Short mmCIF file of C-alpha atoms and ligand atoms in Angstrom, two decimals:
data_model
loop_
_atom_site.label_atom_id
_atom_site.label_comp_id
_atom_site.label_asym_id
_atom_site.label_seq_id
_atom_site.Cartn_x
_atom_site.Cartn_y
_atom_site.Cartn_z
CA MET A 1 10.40 201.77 119.50
CA LYS A 2 9.00 199.35 122.05
CA ARG A 3 5.97 198.68 119.90
CA LYS A 4 8.11 198.02 116.86
CA SER A 5 10.18 195.41 118.65
CA THR A 6 7.00 193.73 119.91
CA LEU A 7 5.73 193.55 116.33
CA ASN A 8 9.03 192.19 115.17
CA ARG A 9 8.94 189.57 117.81
CA ARG A 10 5.39 188.68 116.88
CA SER A 11 6.21 188.28 113.20
CA PHE A 12 9.29 186.27 114.18
CA LEU A 13 7.07 183.99 116.25
CA THR A 14 4.64 183.63 113.34
CA ARG A 15 7.46 182.63 111.04
CA THR A 16 8.95 180.31 113.60
CA SER A 17 5.67 178.55 114.19
CA ALA A 18 5.15 178.15 110.46
CA ILE A 19 8.51 176.40 110.31
CA GLY A 20 7.66 174.46 113.42
CA GLY A 21 4.38 173.42 111.83
CA ALA A 22 6.18 172.22 108.74
CA LEU A 23 8.67 170.27 110.83
CA TYR A 24 5.92 168.86 112.97
CA LEU A 25 4.43 167.19 109.92
CA GLY A 26 7.56 165.03 109.98
CA GLY A 27 7.77 162.38 107.33
CA CYS A 28 9.60 162.18 104.07
CA ASP A 29 10.84 164.20 101.14
CA LYS A 30 7.49 163.64 99.45
CA LEU A 31 6.12 166.24 101.84
CA SER A 32 8.11 168.90 100.02
CA GLN A 33 6.07 168.14 96.90
CA SER A 34 2.70 168.36 98.64
CA PRO A 35 0.93 171.71 98.06
CA SER A 36 0.08 172.24 101.72
CA PHE A 37 3.67 171.77 102.78
CA ARG A 38 4.89 174.23 100.13
CA ASP A 39 2.18 176.70 101.21
CA LEU A 40 3.38 176.45 104.77
CA LEU A 41 6.89 177.31 103.68
CA ASP A 42 5.72 180.13 101.40
CA GLN A 43 3.78 181.60 104.30
CA ALA A 44 7.00 181.57 106.29
CA GLU A 45 7.84 184.91 104.71
CA GLY A 46 11.41 186.02 105.20
CA VAL A 47 12.73 182.56 105.90
CA THR A 48 16.20 182.28 104.45
CA MET A 49 17.07 179.76 101.81
CA GLY A 50 19.34 178.09 104.34
CA VAL A 51 16.49 177.49 106.74
CA GLN A 52 14.22 176.29 103.93
CA ARG A 53 16.88 173.85 102.79
CA PHE A 54 17.20 172.64 106.36
CA VAL A 55 13.46 172.10 106.58
CA LEU A 56 13.26 170.42 103.18
CA THR A 57 16.21 168.08 103.44
CA SER A 58 17.06 168.07 107.16
CA ARG A 59 20.56 166.95 106.34
CA SER A 60 22.45 169.09 108.85
CA LEU A 61 24.96 166.98 110.70
CA ALA A 62 25.45 166.63 114.42
CA ARG A 63 28.92 167.76 115.46
CA GLU A 64 31.65 165.19 115.05
CA PHE A 65 34.76 165.11 117.22
CA SER A 66 38.29 163.76 116.87
CA GLU A 67 39.91 160.69 118.44
CA LYS A 68 41.48 162.76 121.22
CA ASP A 69 38.04 163.90 122.38
CA ILE A 70 36.76 160.37 123.09
CA SER A 71 35.71 160.10 126.75
CA SER A 72 37.83 157.80 128.87
CA THR A 73 34.68 156.52 130.54
CA PHE A 74 31.24 156.27 128.98
CA LYS A 75 28.45 155.58 131.45
CA ALA A 76 26.10 152.71 130.59
CA ASN A 77 22.58 153.87 131.36
CA GLY A 78 19.06 152.45 131.57
CA SER A 79 19.22 148.70 131.02
CA THR A 80 22.79 147.45 131.15
CA GLY A 81 21.90 143.86 130.29
CA VAL A 82 18.97 141.71 129.25
CA ASP A 83 17.37 139.20 131.59
CA ASP A 84 16.23 136.73 128.95
CA PRO A 85 17.54 133.19 128.23
CA THR A 86 17.47 133.60 124.42
CA TYR A 87 19.39 136.85 124.64
CA GLU A 88 21.89 135.36 127.08
CA LYS A 89 22.45 132.33 124.80
CA ASN A 90 23.01 134.64 121.81
CA ALA A 91 25.42 136.76 123.84
CA SER A 92 27.40 133.68 124.92
CA GLU A 93 27.77 132.81 121.20
CA LYS A 94 28.94 136.35 120.44
CA PHE A 95 25.66 136.79 118.55
CA ALA A 96 26.83 134.46 115.75
CA ASN A 97 23.34 132.89 115.64
CA TRP A 98 21.37 136.05 116.34
CA LYS A 99 19.15 137.63 113.68
CA LEU A 100 17.69 141.10 113.37
CA VAL A 101 14.10 140.95 112.10
CA VAL A 102 12.97 143.72 109.74
CA GLY A 103 9.31 143.82 108.82
CA GLY A 104 6.08 145.77 108.79
CA LEU A 105 5.50 148.06 105.80
CA VAL A 106 8.48 146.86 103.78
CA GLU A 107 8.63 145.21 100.34
CA ARG A 108 11.09 142.50 101.41
CA PRO A 109 10.78 141.47 105.07
CA MET A 110 14.02 139.82 106.20
CA SER A 111 16.15 138.50 109.02
CA LEU A 112 19.73 139.73 108.99
CA SER A 113 22.72 138.24 110.79
CA LEU A 114 25.46 140.38 112.30
CA ASP A 115 27.58 139.41 109.26
CA ASP A 116 24.81 140.65 106.95
CA LEU A 117 24.83 143.98 108.82
CA HIS A 118 28.63 144.15 108.48
CA ARG A 119 28.23 143.74 104.72
CA LEU A 120 26.07 146.85 104.42
CA PRO A 121 27.79 150.22 103.79
CA ALA A 122 29.20 151.39 107.12
CA ARG A 123 29.78 154.76 108.73
CA THR A 124 32.06 155.71 111.61
CA GLN A 125 31.42 158.82 113.69
CA ILE A 126 32.72 160.34 116.91
CA THR A 127 29.80 162.10 118.56
CA ARG A 128 28.57 163.33 121.89
CA HIS A 129 25.81 161.41 123.63
CA ASP A 130 23.57 163.63 125.78
CA CYS A 131 21.30 162.02 128.37
CA VAL A 132 18.32 163.90 129.82
CA GLU A 133 19.61 162.95 133.24
CA GLY A 134 22.35 165.54 132.73
CA TRP A 135 25.47 163.68 131.63
CA SER A 136 27.27 163.55 128.29
CA ALA A 137 30.03 161.39 126.84
CA ILE A 138 31.90 161.30 123.55
CA GLY A 139 32.21 157.96 121.82
CA LYS A 140 33.20 156.49 118.48
CA TRP A 141 30.49 154.53 116.75
CA LYS A 142 30.63 152.31 113.69
CA GLY A 143 27.64 150.64 112.13
CA ALA A 144 25.47 149.94 109.12
CA GLN A 145 24.04 153.01 107.50
CA PHE A 146 20.34 152.87 108.26
CA SER A 147 19.47 154.24 104.81
CA ALA A 148 21.27 151.27 103.23
CA LEU A 149 19.26 148.84 105.34
CA LEU A 150 16.05 150.59 104.27
CA GLN A 151 17.09 150.38 100.63
CA THR A 152 17.71 146.65 101.09
CA VAL A 153 14.25 145.95 102.49
CA GLY A 154 12.40 148.64 100.47
CA LEU A 155 9.82 150.77 102.27
CA LYS A 156 6.20 150.57 101.17
CA PRO A 157 4.71 153.95 100.18
CA ASN A 158 2.64 154.23 103.36
CA ALA A 159 5.62 153.72 105.72
CA ARG A 160 6.22 156.84 107.85
CA TYR A 161 8.09 155.69 110.95
CA LEU A 162 10.53 153.03 111.97
CA VAL A 163 9.92 151.35 115.32
CA PHE A 164 12.81 149.68 117.16
CA HIS A 165 11.76 146.79 119.40
CA CYS A 166 14.33 145.97 122.07
CA ALA A 167 15.08 142.86 124.14
CA ASP A 168 15.09 144.52 127.56
CA MET A 169 12.34 145.59 129.92
CA LEU A 170 12.83 148.46 132.34
CA GLU A 171 9.41 147.51 133.70
CA PRO A 172 7.95 143.99 133.69
CA GLY A 173 5.82 143.46 130.58
CA SER A 174 7.02 146.66 128.87
CA PRO A 175 9.86 146.05 126.42
CA TYR A 176 11.93 149.14 125.62
CA TYR A 177 11.12 150.55 122.20
CA GLU A 178 11.71 153.70 120.21
CA SER A 179 10.67 155.25 116.90
CA ILE A 180 12.02 157.74 114.37
CA ASP A 181 10.55 159.36 111.28
CA LEU A 182 11.86 159.02 107.73
CA ILE A 183 13.90 162.22 107.94
CA ASP A 184 16.01 160.75 110.73
CA ALA A 185 15.89 157.26 109.23
CA PHE A 186 17.57 158.47 106.03
CA HIS A 187 19.91 160.93 107.77
CA PRO A 188 23.55 160.06 106.99
CA GLN A 189 24.54 159.84 110.68
CA THR A 190 21.76 157.40 111.53
CA ILE A 191 23.39 154.00 111.93
CA LEU A 192 22.79 150.63 113.53
CA ALA A 193 25.99 150.57 115.55
CA TYR A 194 27.81 147.27 116.10
CA ASP A 195 31.14 148.78 117.25
CA MET A 196 31.90 151.29 119.98
CA ASN A 197 35.39 152.75 120.40
CA ASP A 198 36.85 150.24 117.90
CA ALA A 199 35.52 147.14 119.70
CA PRO A 200 32.34 145.11 119.24
CA LEU A 201 29.49 146.77 121.15
CA SER A 202 29.45 145.46 124.73
CA VAL A 203 26.34 144.15 126.46
CA PRO A 204 26.02 147.21 128.78
CA HIS A 205 25.99 149.50 125.73
CA GLY A 206 23.39 147.50 123.80
CA ALA A 207 24.97 144.49 122.04
CA PRO A 208 24.69 143.31 119.37
CA VAL A 209 23.31 146.50 117.74
CA ARG A 210 21.97 149.82 118.96
CA LEU A 211 20.58 152.79 117.14
CA ARG A 212 22.60 156.01 116.84
CA VAL A 213 20.38 158.92 115.87
CA GLU A 214 22.82 161.71 116.57
CA ARG A 215 20.61 164.79 116.57
CA GLN A 216 18.47 163.52 119.40
CA LEU A 217 18.86 162.79 123.11
CA GLY A 218 20.13 159.54 124.61
CA TYR A 219 16.82 157.79 125.18
CA LYS A 220 16.14 157.71 121.40
CA HIS A 221 19.30 155.59 120.89
CA ALA A 222 17.64 152.19 121.34
CA LYS A 223 19.96 149.44 122.62
CA TYR A 224 19.42 145.65 122.21
CA VAL A 225 17.48 146.16 118.96
CA MET A 226 15.86 142.84 118.01
CA ARG A 227 13.20 143.86 115.50
CA ILE A 228 12.57 146.87 113.31
CA GLU A 229 9.08 147.56 112.09
CA ALA A 230 8.05 150.09 109.45
CA VAL A 231 4.65 151.58 110.31
CA SER A 232 2.33 154.30 109.03
CA SER A 233 1.61 155.43 112.61
CA PHE A 234 2.89 154.41 116.03
CA ALA A 235 -0.48 155.10 117.68
CA PHE A 236 -1.11 151.37 118.17
CA VAL A 237 2.38 150.40 119.37
CA ALA A 238 2.54 149.90 123.18
CA GLY A 239 1.30 153.12 124.86
CA GLY A 240 0.95 154.91 121.50
CA ASN A 241 3.51 157.69 122.05
CA GLY A 242 6.39 156.23 120.05
CA GLY A 243 8.71 155.05 122.81
CA PHE A 244 9.10 153.56 126.27
CA TRP A 245 9.96 156.94 127.81
CA GLU A 246 7.54 158.82 125.55
CA ASP A 247 4.77 156.64 127.02
CA ARG A 248 5.93 157.99 130.39
CA GLY A 249 5.87 161.66 129.40
CA TYR A 250 9.07 162.37 127.47
CA GLU A 251 8.97 164.22 124.15
CA TRP A 252 8.82 162.08 121.01
CA TYR A 253 11.16 164.43 119.14
CA ALA A 254 14.11 164.80 121.50
CA GLY A 255 16.16 167.33 119.48
CA ILE A 256 19.41 168.45 121.05
N1 MTE B 301 16.89 149.13 124.99
C1 MTE B 301 17.23 150.22 125.69
N2 MTE B 301 17.75 151.26 125.04
C2 MTE B 301 18.11 152.38 125.71
C3 MTE B 301 17.90 152.50 127.12
C4 MTE B 301 17.34 151.38 127.79
O1 MTE B 301 17.13 151.36 129.02
N3 MTE B 301 17.01 150.27 127.03
N4 MTE B 301 18.24 153.65 127.77
C5 MTE B 301 18.39 154.86 126.95
C6 MTE B 301 19.04 155.98 127.62
S1 MTE B 301 18.10 156.94 128.65
C7 MTE B 301 20.31 156.34 127.33
S2 MTE B 301 21.03 157.73 127.99
C8 MTE B 301 21.16 155.49 126.48
C9 MTE B 301 22.36 155.03 127.25
O2 MTE B 301 23.27 154.39 126.38
P1 MTE B 301 24.59 153.82 126.99
O3 MTE B 301 24.22 152.76 127.99
O4 MTE B 301 25.40 153.31 125.85
O5 MTE B 301 25.27 154.97 127.69
O6 MTE B 301 20.49 154.36 125.97
C10 MTE B 301 19.15 154.56 125.66
N5 MTE B 301 18.64 153.39 125.01
MO1 MO B 302 19.27 158.84 128.91
#
């Protein structure tokens, strides 16, 4: 009996690591067409169709809450402002003259105003924010669907990650930054949020726009996003680990 359960556990671990391996490859739907990716899944004998679908499309949604669940206070964490004259000028003008720069491996590099972002298809979601420091809060977020922004600029075929360059520095000389893969970039709950709890995003929470990437921990949700860069690899961005905190030891994939 004991031996049998050990074997079961071992085969479970084998299957799990095959799935983990497939997930670890990250990247886009094109992966599902590549022979090695399919082989990995086929090797994952006994995996249910549901799990396979999850791996292939990764469309499962983070839990959404109702209005009555919204936290009465939502802590502002990390940087709660930006010590930079250009940012401060933009903030004093309610970001009317601010532009988001989108470039890197895109067909149509562009600068978008806050109005431009408001013209993109929007999504509203009430979700729970979980910080590694051990606090959570539920907030309502509205913003441009990130997939719509990507369709507007057009990704080049070699684009694999989106890097978010922020205005603030938690350490002198090290601007905050983050990155996500194409699975999260095209996920329906991934938005560039400009509203929080039915009001324009405040400076402490990342004005004028911050990323919401709901299936990951708080530090992935880059505030004060100034520039978005499509890259084939983030190995040459800052410390090479895909984010300010990742360069200081945090996991790149911060799944909740
Ligand atoms: N640009 C920038 N983005 C950031 C941070 C930061 O310091 N700078 N802190 C991160 C962390 S650890 C958390 S928990 C959330 C906090 O978001 P909030 O201030 O809206 O609560 O923002 C994340 N995004
Ligand atoms: Mo956090």
